[in-house]
PDB file of C-alpha atoms in Angstrom:
ATOM      1  CA  MET A   7      92.355 237.297 157.087  1.00  0.00           C
ATOM      2  CA  LYS A   8      91.879 233.525 156.770  1.00  0.00           C
ATOM      3  CA  LYS A   9      89.213 233.695 159.481  1.00  0.00           C
ATOM      4  CA  VAL A  10      87.364 236.538 157.789  1.00  0.00           C
ATOM      5  CA  LEU A  11      87.390 234.837 154.387  1.00  0.00           C
ATOM      6  CA  SER A  12      86.194 231.583 155.948  1.00  0.00           C
ATOM      7  CA  ALA A  13      83.341 233.346 157.774  1.00  0.00           C
ATOM      8  CA  PHE A  14      82.383 235.122 154.546  1.00  0.00           C
ATOM      9  CA  LEU A  15      82.150 231.820 152.637  1.00  0.00           C
ATOM     10  CA  ILE A  16      80.272 230.045 155.456  1.00  0.00           C
ATOM     11  CA  GLY A  17      77.884 233.022 155.625  1.00  0.00           C
ATOM     12  CA  GLY A  18      77.437 232.656 151.876  1.00  0.00           C
ATOM     13  CA  ILE A  19      76.379 229.012 152.234  1.00  0.00           C
ATOM     14  CA  PHE A  20      73.941 230.075 154.965  1.00  0.00           C
ATOM     15  CA  GLY A  21      72.500 232.923 152.893  1.00  0.00           C
ATOM     16  CA  LEU A  22      72.083 230.808 149.769  1.00  0.00           C
ATOM     17  CA  GLY A  23      70.411 228.046 151.802  1.00  0.00           C
ATOM     18  CA  ILE A  24      67.997 230.519 153.396  1.00  0.00           C
ATOM     19  CA  ALA A  25      67.190 232.187 150.083  1.00  0.00           C
ATOM     20  CA  ILE A  26      66.454 229.038 148.057  1.00  0.00           C
ATOM     21  CA  SER A  27      64.628 227.372 150.966  1.00  0.00           C
ATOM     22  CA  GLY A  28      61.930 230.056 151.102  1.00  0.00           C
ATOM     23  CA  MET A  29      62.799 231.280 154.616  1.00  0.00           C
ATOM     24  CA  ALA A  30      63.626 234.719 153.166  1.00  0.00           C
ATOM     25  CA  ASN A  31      60.144 235.007 151.635  1.00  0.00           C
ATOM     26  CA  PRO A  32      57.637 236.428 154.170  1.00  0.00           C
ATOM     27  CA  ALA A  33      54.632 235.287 152.090  1.00  0.00           C
ATOM     28  CA  LYS A  34      55.864 231.683 152.271  1.00  0.00           C
ATOM     29  CA  VAL A  35      56.712 231.862 155.983  1.00  0.00           C
ATOM     30  CA  LEU A  36      53.266 233.288 156.799  1.00  0.00           C
ATOM     31  CA  ASN A  37      51.610 230.519 154.787  1.00  0.00           C
ATOM     32  CA  PHE A  38      53.651 227.961 156.727  1.00  0.00           C
ATOM     33  CA  PHE A  39      52.101 229.339 159.924  1.00  0.00           C
ATOM     34  CA  ASP A  40      48.603 229.498 158.418  1.00  0.00           C
ATOM     35  CA  VAL A  41      47.706 225.887 159.168  1.00  0.00           C
ATOM     36  CA  ALA A  42      43.966 226.701 159.084  1.00  0.00           C
ATOM     37  CA  GLY A  43      44.193 228.524 155.742  1.00  0.00           C
ATOM     38  CA  THR A  44      46.637 228.570 152.821  1.00  0.00           C
ATOM     39  CA  TRP A  45      49.077 226.189 154.529  1.00  0.00           C
ATOM     40  CA  ASP A  46      52.417 225.653 152.751  1.00  0.00           C
ATOM     41  CA  PRO A  47      54.369 222.917 154.592  1.00  0.00           C
ATOM     42  CA  SER A  48      57.639 223.576 152.677  1.00  0.00           C
ATOM     43  CA  LEU A  49      59.409 225.012 155.703  1.00  0.00           C
ATOM     44  CA  LEU A  50      59.124 221.673 157.516  1.00  0.00           C
ATOM     45  CA  PHE A  51      61.623 220.439 154.924  1.00  0.00           C
ATOM     46  CA  VAL A  52      63.949 223.384 155.658  1.00  0.00           C
ATOM     47  CA  MET A  53      63.936 222.703 159.388  1.00  0.00           C
ATOM     48  CA  GLY A  54      64.187 218.944 158.861  1.00  0.00           C
ATOM     49  CA  GLY A  55      67.125 219.180 156.477  1.00  0.00           C
ATOM     50  CA  ALA A  56      68.981 221.753 158.567  1.00  0.00           C
ATOM     51  CA  LEU A  57      68.460 219.845 161.826  1.00  0.00           C
ATOM     52  CA  LEU A  58      69.518 216.518 160.341  1.00  0.00           C
ATOM     53  CA  VAL A  59      72.798 217.857 158.962  1.00  0.00           C
ATOM     54  CA  THR A  60      73.572 219.951 162.055  1.00  0.00           C
ATOM     55  CA  ALA A  61      72.797 217.193 164.584  1.00  0.00           C
ATOM     56  CA  ILE A  62      74.982 214.637 162.770  1.00  0.00           C
ATOM     57  CA  GLY A  63      77.662 217.189 161.819  1.00  0.00           C
ATOM     58  CA  TYR A  64      78.052 218.561 165.366  1.00  0.00           C
ATOM     59  CA  ARG A  65      78.528 215.012 166.682  1.00  0.00           C
ATOM     60  CA  ILE A  66      81.256 214.338 164.138  1.00  0.00           C
ATOM     61  CA  VAL A  67      82.948 217.698 164.829  1.00  0.00           C
ATOM     62  CA  PHE A  68      82.896 217.364 168.631  1.00  0.00           C
ATOM     63  CA  GLY A  69      84.019 213.747 168.394  1.00  0.00           C
ATOM     64  CA  ALA A  70      86.856 214.391 165.967  1.00  0.00           C
ATOM     65  CA  ARG A  71      88.452 217.578 167.317  1.00  0.00           C
ATOM     66  CA  ARG A  72      89.003 218.937 170.798  1.00  0.00           C
ATOM     67  CA  GLN A  73      89.009 222.494 169.464  1.00  0.00           C
ATOM     68  CA  PRO A  74      87.854 224.343 166.354  1.00  0.00           C
ATOM     69  CA  VAL A  75      90.373 224.980 163.573  1.00  0.00           C
ATOM     70  CA  PHE A  76      90.766 228.740 164.121  1.00  0.00           C
ATOM     71  CA  GLU A  77      90.071 229.086 167.867  1.00  0.00           C
ATOM     72  CA  SER A  78      91.256 227.531 171.136  1.00  0.00           C
ATOM     73  CA  GLN A  79      87.782 226.329 172.197  1.00  0.00           C
ATOM     74  CA  TYR A  80      84.167 225.871 171.153  1.00  0.00           C
ATOM     75  CA  ALA A  81      82.016 228.812 172.290  1.00  0.00           C
ATOM     76  CA  LEU A  82      78.877 227.038 173.488  1.00  0.00           C
ATOM     77  CA  PRO A  83      76.129 228.680 175.559  1.00  0.00           C
ATOM     78  CA  GLY A  84      76.658 227.744 179.203  1.00  0.00           C
ATOM     79  CA  THR A  85      73.268 228.604 180.676  1.00  0.00           C
ATOM     80  CA  THR A  86      70.860 225.695 180.924  1.00  0.00           C
ATOM     81  CA  GLY A  87      67.913 226.971 183.019  1.00  0.00           C
ATOM     82  CA  ILE A  88      64.510 227.798 181.586  1.00  0.00           C
ATOM     83  CA  ASP A  89      63.707 231.322 182.776  1.00  0.00           C
ATOM     84  CA  ALA A  90      61.064 233.962 182.210  1.00  0.00           C
ATOM     85  CA  GLN A  91      63.282 235.954 179.826  1.00  0.00           C
ATOM     86  CA  LEU A  92      63.797 232.944 177.562  1.00  0.00           C
ATOM     87  CA  VAL A  93      60.114 232.017 177.455  1.00  0.00           C
ATOM     88  CA  GLY A  94      58.779 235.591 177.357  1.00  0.00           C
ATOM     89  CA  GLY A  95      61.322 236.703 174.760  1.00  0.00           C
ATOM     90  CA  SER A  96      60.592 233.696 172.569  1.00  0.00           C
ATOM     91  CA  ALA A  97      56.841 234.367 172.822  1.00  0.00           C
ATOM     92  CA  ILE A  98      57.410 238.003 171.789  1.00  0.00           C
ATOM     93  CA  PHE A  99      59.628 236.887 168.912  1.00  0.00           C
ATOM     94  CA  GLY A 100      56.928 234.432 167.805  1.00  0.00           C
ATOM     95  CA  ILE A 101      54.341 237.215 167.709  1.00  0.00           C
ATOM     96  CA  GLY A 102      56.666 239.432 165.641  1.00  0.00           C
ATOM     97  CA  TRP A 103      57.519 236.557 163.277  1.00  0.00           C
ATOM     98  CA  GLY A 104      53.805 235.815 162.883  1.00  0.00           C
ATOM     99  CA  ILE A 105      53.067 239.473 162.120  1.00  0.00           C
ATOM    100  CA  SER A 106      55.898 240.036 159.639  1.00  0.00           C
ATOM    101  CA  GLY A 107      56.947 236.645 158.249  1.00  0.00           C
ATOM    102  CA  PHE A 108      60.570 237.733 158.760  1.00  0.00           C
ATOM    103  CA  CYS A 109      62.973 236.244 161.310  1.00  0.00           C
ATOM    104  CA  PRO A 110      66.551 237.593 161.648  1.00  0.00           C
ATOM    105  CA  GLY A 111      68.090 234.666 159.738  1.00  0.00           C
ATOM    106  CA  GLY A 112      65.547 235.076 156.960  1.00  0.00           C
ATOM    107  CA  ALA A 113      65.782 238.852 156.710  1.00  0.00           C
ATOM    108  CA  ILE A 114      69.569 239.268 156.346  1.00  0.00           C
ATOM    109  CA  PRO A 115      69.868 237.050 153.223  1.00  0.00           C
ATOM    110  CA  ALA A 116      66.669 238.673 151.881  1.00  0.00           C
ATOM    111  CA  LEU A 117      68.651 241.940 151.722  1.00  0.00           C
ATOM    112  CA  GLY A 118      70.558 240.392 148.813  1.00  0.00           C
ATOM    113  CA  LEU A 119      67.309 239.934 146.874  1.00  0.00           C
ATOM    114  CA  GLY A 120      67.027 243.704 146.554  1.00  0.00           C
ATOM    115  CA  HIS A 121      63.418 244.353 147.573  1.00  0.00           C
ATOM    116  CA  PRO A 122      62.650 247.636 149.384  1.00  0.00           C
ATOM    117  CA  GLU A 123      60.675 246.035 152.251  1.00  0.00           C
ATOM    118  CA  THR A 124      63.677 244.187 153.695  1.00  0.00           C
ATOM    119  CA  PRO A 125      65.797 247.172 154.833  1.00  0.00           C
ATOM    120  CA  ILE A 126      62.680 248.663 156.461  1.00  0.00           C
ATOM    121  CA  PHE A 127      62.182 245.475 158.468  1.00  0.00           C
ATOM    122  CA  ILE A 128      65.873 245.187 159.393  1.00  0.00           C
ATOM    123  CA  ALA A 129      66.128 248.812 160.533  1.00  0.00           C
ATOM    124  CA  SER A 130      63.040 248.316 162.725  1.00  0.00           C
ATOM    125  CA  MET A 131      64.459 245.084 164.124  1.00  0.00           C
ATOM    126  CA  ILE A 132      67.755 246.783 165.019  1.00  0.00           C
ATOM    127  CA  VAL A 133      65.820 249.519 166.834  1.00  0.00           C
ATOM    128  CA  GLY A 134      63.967 246.732 168.683  1.00  0.00           C
ATOM    129  CA  ILE A 135      67.281 245.109 169.668  1.00  0.00           C
ATOM    130  CA  MET A 136      68.570 248.457 170.994  1.00  0.00           C
ATOM    131  CA  ILE A 137      65.340 249.069 172.946  1.00  0.00           C
ATOM    132  CA  ALA A 138      65.589 245.622 174.555  1.00  0.00           C
ATOM    133  CA  ARG A 139      69.269 246.167 175.417  1.00  0.00           C
ATOM    134  CA  ALA A 140      68.453 249.501 177.070  1.00  0.00           C
ATOM    135  CA  LEU A 141      65.596 247.933 179.053  1.00  0.00           C
ATOM    136  CA  LYS A 142      67.799 245.038 180.158  1.00  0.00           C
ATOM    137  CA  ALA A 143      70.600 247.402 181.215  1.00  0.00           C
ATOM    138  CA  ARG A 144      68.134 249.481 183.234  1.00  0.00           C
ATOM    139  CA  ALA A 145      66.710 246.386 184.940  1.00  0.00           C
ATOM    140  CA  ALA A 146      70.232 245.197 185.788  1.00  0.00           C
ATOM    141  CA  ARG A 147      71.133 248.442 187.599  1.00  0.00           C
ATOM    142  CA  PRO A 148      70.375 248.516 191.321  1.00  0.00           C
ATOM    143  CA  ALA A 149      67.216 250.535 192.005  1.00  0.00           C
ATOM    144  CA  ALA A 150      67.938 254.202 192.762  1.00  0.00           C
ATOM    145  CA  ALA A 151      67.049 255.375 196.256  1.00  0.00           C
TER     146      ALA A 151
ATOM    147  CA  MET B   9      48.971 230.828 147.978  1.00  0.00           C
ATOM    148  CA  THR B  10      52.653 229.986 147.670  1.00  0.00           C
ATOM    149  CA  GLU B  11      53.966 227.013 145.731  1.00  0.00           C
ATOM    150  CA  PHE B  12      54.851 223.881 147.761  1.00  0.00           C
ATOM    151  CA  THR B  13      58.610 223.430 147.199  1.00  0.00           C
ATOM    152  CA  PRO B  14      59.755 220.339 149.144  1.00  0.00           C
ATOM    153  CA  TRP B  15      62.968 219.673 147.198  1.00  0.00           C
ATOM    154  CA  LEU B  16      64.154 223.262 146.996  1.00  0.00           C
ATOM    155  CA  SER B  17      63.328 223.796 150.665  1.00  0.00           C
ATOM    156  CA  LEU B  18      65.084 220.581 151.667  1.00  0.00           C
ATOM    157  CA  SER B  19      68.157 221.614 149.634  1.00  0.00           C
ATOM    158  CA  GLY B  20      68.150 225.001 151.352  1.00  0.00           C
ATOM    159  CA  GLY B  21      67.849 223.303 154.743  1.00  0.00           C
ATOM    160  CA  LEU B  22      70.818 221.034 153.991  1.00  0.00           C
ATOM    161  CA  LEU B  23      72.924 224.106 153.065  1.00  0.00           C
ATOM    162  CA  ILE B  24      71.888 225.874 156.289  1.00  0.00           C
ATOM    163  CA  GLY B  25      72.971 222.775 158.214  1.00  0.00           C
ATOM    164  CA  LEU B  26      76.278 222.583 156.322  1.00  0.00           C
ATOM    165  CA  SER B  27      76.940 226.223 157.181  1.00  0.00           C
ATOM    166  CA  ALA B  28      76.186 225.608 160.874  1.00  0.00           C
ATOM    167  CA  VAL B  29      78.533 222.600 160.988  1.00  0.00           C
ATOM    168  CA  LEU B  30      81.364 224.447 159.211  1.00  0.00           C
ATOM    169  CA  LEU B  31      81.026 227.476 161.503  1.00  0.00           C
ATOM    170  CA  MET B  32      81.369 225.172 164.518  1.00  0.00           C
ATOM    171  CA  ALA B  33      84.228 223.107 163.057  1.00  0.00           C
ATOM    172  CA  LEU B  34      86.297 226.098 161.935  1.00  0.00           C
ATOM    173  CA  HIS B  35      85.273 228.972 164.226  1.00  0.00           C
ATOM    174  CA  GLY B  36      83.744 227.142 167.194  1.00  0.00           C
ATOM    175  CA  ARG B  37      80.611 229.249 166.925  1.00  0.00           C
ATOM    176  CA  ILE B  38      76.856 228.721 166.896  1.00  0.00           C
ATOM    177  CA  ALA B  39      75.324 229.904 163.594  1.00  0.00           C
ATOM    178  CA  GLY B  40      72.676 232.008 165.316  1.00  0.00           C
ATOM    179  CA  MET B  41      71.675 235.116 163.408  1.00  0.00           C
ATOM    180  CA  THR B  42      70.586 236.967 166.555  1.00  0.00           C
ATOM    181  CA  ALA B  43      74.036 236.690 168.159  1.00  0.00           C
ATOM    182  CA  ILE B  44      75.924 237.303 164.912  1.00  0.00           C
ATOM    183  CA  LEU B  45      73.850 240.405 164.132  1.00  0.00           C
ATOM    184  CA  ALA B  46      74.163 241.684 167.715  1.00  0.00           C
ATOM    185  CA  GLY B  47      77.937 241.674 167.205  1.00  0.00           C
ATOM    186  CA  VAL B  48      77.775 244.399 164.548  1.00  0.00           C
ATOM    187  CA  ILE B  49      75.469 246.726 166.499  1.00  0.00           C
ATOM    188  CA  PRO B  50      77.428 249.122 168.775  1.00  0.00           C
ATOM    189  CA  PRO B  51      79.028 248.630 171.239  1.00  0.00           C
ATOM    190  CA  PHE B  52      81.100 246.266 169.090  1.00  0.00           C
ATOM    191  CA  PRO B  53      82.668 243.173 170.685  1.00  0.00           C
ATOM    192  CA  SER B  54      86.378 242.632 169.957  1.00  0.00           C
ATOM    193  CA  ASP B  55      85.596 239.778 167.555  1.00  0.00           C
ATOM    194  CA  TRP B  56      83.173 241.687 165.325  1.00  0.00           C
ATOM    195  CA  ALA B  57      85.149 241.006 162.113  1.00  0.00           C
ATOM    196  CA  TRP B  58      84.069 237.377 161.516  1.00  0.00           C
ATOM    197  CA  ARG B  59      80.468 238.343 162.262  1.00  0.00           C
ATOM    198  CA  ALA B  60      80.547 241.160 159.713  1.00  0.00           C
ATOM    199  CA  ALA B  61      82.122 238.784 157.175  1.00  0.00           C
ATOM    200  CA  PHE B  62      79.442 236.142 157.819  1.00  0.00           C
ATOM    201  CA  LEU B  63      76.681 238.738 157.350  1.00  0.00           C
ATOM    202  CA  ALA B  64      78.290 240.061 154.164  1.00  0.00           C
ATOM    203  CA  GLY B  65      78.508 236.532 152.762  1.00  0.00           C
ATOM    204  CA  ALA B  66      74.872 235.850 153.682  1.00  0.00           C
ATOM    205  CA  ILE B  67      73.789 238.956 151.748  1.00  0.00           C
ATOM    206  CA  VAL B  68      76.101 238.545 148.738  1.00  0.00           C
ATOM    207  CA  ALA B  69      75.297 234.863 148.050  1.00  0.00           C
ATOM    208  CA  PRO B  70      71.586 235.361 147.195  1.00  0.00           C
ATOM    209  CA  LEU B  71      72.575 238.398 145.130  1.00  0.00           C
ATOM    210  CA  ALA B  72      75.077 236.274 143.165  1.00  0.00           C
ATOM    211  CA  TRP B  73      72.466 233.506 142.778  1.00  0.00           C
ATOM    212  CA  LEU B  74      70.085 236.016 141.180  1.00  0.00           C
ATOM    213  CA  ALA B  75      72.861 237.499 139.033  1.00  0.00           C
ATOM    214  CA  ALA B  76      73.580 233.982 137.705  1.00  0.00           C
ATOM    215  CA  GLY B  77      70.094 233.979 136.200  1.00  0.00           C
ATOM    216  CA  ASN B  78      68.104 232.164 138.906  1.00  0.00           C
ATOM    217  CA  GLU B  79      64.821 233.370 140.378  1.00  0.00           C
ATOM    218  CA  ILE B  80      63.791 233.505 144.026  1.00  0.00           C
ATOM    219  CA  ALA B  81      60.147 234.050 144.957  1.00  0.00           C
ATOM    220  CA  PHE B  82      59.573 236.960 147.341  1.00  0.00           C
ATOM    221  CA  ALA B  83      56.465 238.801 148.516  1.00  0.00           C
ATOM    222  CA  VAL B  84      55.632 240.846 151.604  1.00  0.00           C
ATOM    223  CA  PRO B  85      51.833 240.827 152.002  1.00  0.00           C
ATOM    224  CA  LEU B  86      51.916 243.596 154.642  1.00  0.00           C
ATOM    225  CA  SER B  87      51.543 247.356 154.996  1.00  0.00           C
ATOM    226  CA  THR B  88      54.697 249.310 155.880  1.00  0.00           C
ATOM    227  CA  PRO B  89      53.474 250.177 159.429  1.00  0.00           C
ATOM    228  CA  THR B  90      52.779 246.473 160.069  1.00  0.00           C
ATOM    229  CA  LEU B  91      56.270 245.593 158.823  1.00  0.00           C
ATOM    230  CA  VAL B  92      57.834 248.209 161.144  1.00  0.00           C
ATOM    231  CA  ILE B  93      55.840 246.977 164.151  1.00  0.00           C
ATOM    232  CA  GLY B  94      56.787 243.384 163.321  1.00  0.00           C
ATOM    233  CA  GLY B  95      60.464 244.351 163.118  1.00  0.00           C
ATOM    234  CA  LEU B  96      60.427 246.129 166.476  1.00  0.00           C
ATOM    235  CA  ILE B  97      58.728 243.153 168.140  1.00  0.00           C
ATOM    236  CA  VAL B  98      61.143 240.635 166.573  1.00  0.00           C
ATOM    237  CA  GLY B  99      64.154 242.698 167.714  1.00  0.00           C
ATOM    238  CA  ILE B 100      62.887 242.906 171.301  1.00  0.00           C
ATOM    239  CA  GLY B 101      61.884 239.232 171.411  1.00  0.00           C
ATOM    240  CA  VAL B 102      65.121 237.727 170.094  1.00  0.00           C
ATOM    241  CA  THR B 103      67.180 239.892 172.466  1.00  0.00           C
ATOM    242  CA  TYR B 104      65.246 238.718 175.553  1.00  0.00           C
ATOM    243  CA  GLY B 105      64.938 235.180 174.215  1.00  0.00           C
ATOM    244  CA  SER B 106      68.683 234.994 173.378  1.00  0.00           C
ATOM    245  CA  GLY B 107      68.106 233.626 169.901  1.00  0.00           C
ATOM    246  CA  CYS B 108      65.874 232.974 166.933  1.00  0.00           C
ATOM    247  CA  THR B 109      65.138 230.275 164.380  1.00  0.00           C
ATOM    248  CA  SER B 110      68.774 229.678 163.413  1.00  0.00           C
ATOM    249  CA  GLY B 111      70.331 229.779 166.889  1.00  0.00           C
ATOM    250  CA  HIS B 112      67.630 227.995 168.916  1.00  0.00           C
ATOM    251  CA  GLY B 113      65.662 226.246 166.164  1.00  0.00           C
ATOM    252  CA  VAL B 114      68.594 224.706 164.301  1.00  0.00           C
ATOM    253  CA  CYS B 115      71.845 224.849 166.294  1.00  0.00           C
ATOM    254  CA  GLY B 116      70.372 224.589 169.811  1.00  0.00           C
ATOM    255  CA  MET B 117      67.871 221.886 168.902  1.00  0.00           C
ATOM    256  CA  ALA B 118      70.657 219.936 167.164  1.00  0.00           C
ATOM    257  CA  ARG B 119      72.610 220.007 170.481  1.00  0.00           C
ATOM    258  CA  LEU B 120      69.417 218.918 172.309  1.00  0.00           C
ATOM    259  CA  SER B 121      69.661 222.080 174.444  1.00  0.00           C
ATOM    260  CA  ARG B 122      66.636 222.200 176.763  1.00  0.00           C
ATOM    261  CA  ARG B 123      66.536 225.995 176.524  1.00  0.00           C
ATOM    262  CA  SER B 124      66.500 225.908 172.732  1.00  0.00           C
ATOM    263  CA  ILE B 125      63.824 223.207 172.539  1.00  0.00           C
ATOM    264  CA  VAL B 126      61.575 225.252 174.851  1.00  0.00           C
ATOM    265  CA  ALA B 127      62.313 228.501 172.971  1.00  0.00           C
ATOM    266  CA  THR B 128      61.552 226.906 169.584  1.00  0.00           C
ATOM    267  CA  LEU B 129      58.270 225.356 170.740  1.00  0.00           C
ATOM    268  CA  VAL B 130      57.213 228.696 172.267  1.00  0.00           C
ATOM    269  CA  PHE B 131      58.017 230.916 169.273  1.00  0.00           C
ATOM    270  CA  MET B 132      56.514 228.451 166.761  1.00  0.00           C
ATOM    271  CA  ALA B 133      53.306 228.219 168.801  1.00  0.00           C
ATOM    272  CA  PHE B 134      53.063 232.013 169.102  1.00  0.00           C
ATOM    273  CA  SER B 135      53.739 232.519 165.383  1.00  0.00           C
ATOM    274  CA  ILE B 136      50.985 230.066 164.419  1.00  0.00           C
ATOM    275  CA  ALA B 137      48.589 231.653 166.935  1.00  0.00           C
ATOM    276  CA  THR B 138      49.421 235.168 165.707  1.00  0.00           C
ATOM    277  CA  VAL B 139      48.787 234.274 162.059  1.00  0.00           C
ATOM    278  CA  TYR B 140      45.562 232.522 163.058  1.00  0.00           C
ATOM    279  CA  VAL B 141      44.310 235.613 164.896  1.00  0.00           C
ATOM    280  CA  MET B 142      45.394 238.042 162.172  1.00  0.00           C
ATOM    281  CA  ARG B 143      43.982 236.032 159.247  1.00  0.00           C
ATOM    282  CA  HIS B 144      40.986 234.199 160.677  1.00  0.00           C
ATOM    283  CA  VAL B 145      39.816 236.173 163.725  1.00  0.00           C
ATOM    284  CA  VAL B 146      40.580 239.796 162.892  1.00  0.00           C
ATOM    285  CA  GLY B 147      40.335 238.837 159.223  1.00  0.00           C
ATOM    286  CA  ALA B 148      42.968 241.298 158.059  1.00  0.00           C
TER     287      ALA B 148
END
C-alpha cells in the first residue's frame, strides 16, 4: 500500500511537470522541432531542467544508499551495446513523434487535460506496442522447417 | 505559433527531474514512460501495481491542476488519421528502441548511458527531419 501511494504521488509530480512544461501539448512539441519555421525553443528548458536535477539527484541517491527504500536493489538496464533495434526503433519513434507531437510521457499526462484527441493517440500507440511485441516474439522463435 | 515559455517549461522540467530522482530513491526504478506503460498492457508483470499507480498519478495531477483554476495550453494541429498513424509508429518505435523521451532522454542521459545518448540523438534528429519534411517539403 505504501509503495502504491508513493508511486501515485511520484507519478503526480511527473504528470504535473509534463503538463506545465508544454510536453503534453503537441502544437508546442511540433514547433520545437520546426527549427526552420515557427520554432519554439521552450522544450530545451524542459530537457535542461529535468536532466540537471536527475543527473545530480541520481549521484546523491546512488552515493547515499546501497538500495532503494522499498526494494532490495536498483533496477538499472544492464545492456550497454548499441544495436540495430535501438537505433532503428529510436528512428521510428522519432518519425512518429515528428508526425504527432506526442511522445508516451507527454501523452499520458495529457489524458488528464480532457481533450478527445489524446485517447485516440494512446489507443493507437498501444496497438503499435502490441504489434511490435508480436513481431519481436515471431523473430525470436526459431524458423519453422 | 506557440508562446515561448522558458520559466514554466524550466519549472516543469525540474518537477520531471524530481519525480525521476524520487522514483529511483524509493522504488529503484527508471522513470521511463515506455517501460511503465508496457507494464499495464497484458501480459501483466507481477509488479504492475506501482506502474498503474504512477500512471494514475500522472493523469490525475494535471486534472487537479486544471480543477484548481489553472490553464494549460493544448492543441493538436493534425487530422485524426494522421494522429492514429503517428500513434502506431510511436508505439512500434519505443518498443524496439526500448524507451522514449523520459527513459532515454532524461533518465538514461542523466546516467550517461551510451545507449540512451545514441537513442536520444537519433529520435531527436528524426523528429526534426520529419517535421521539416511535413511542413516545408510536402507543405502539409
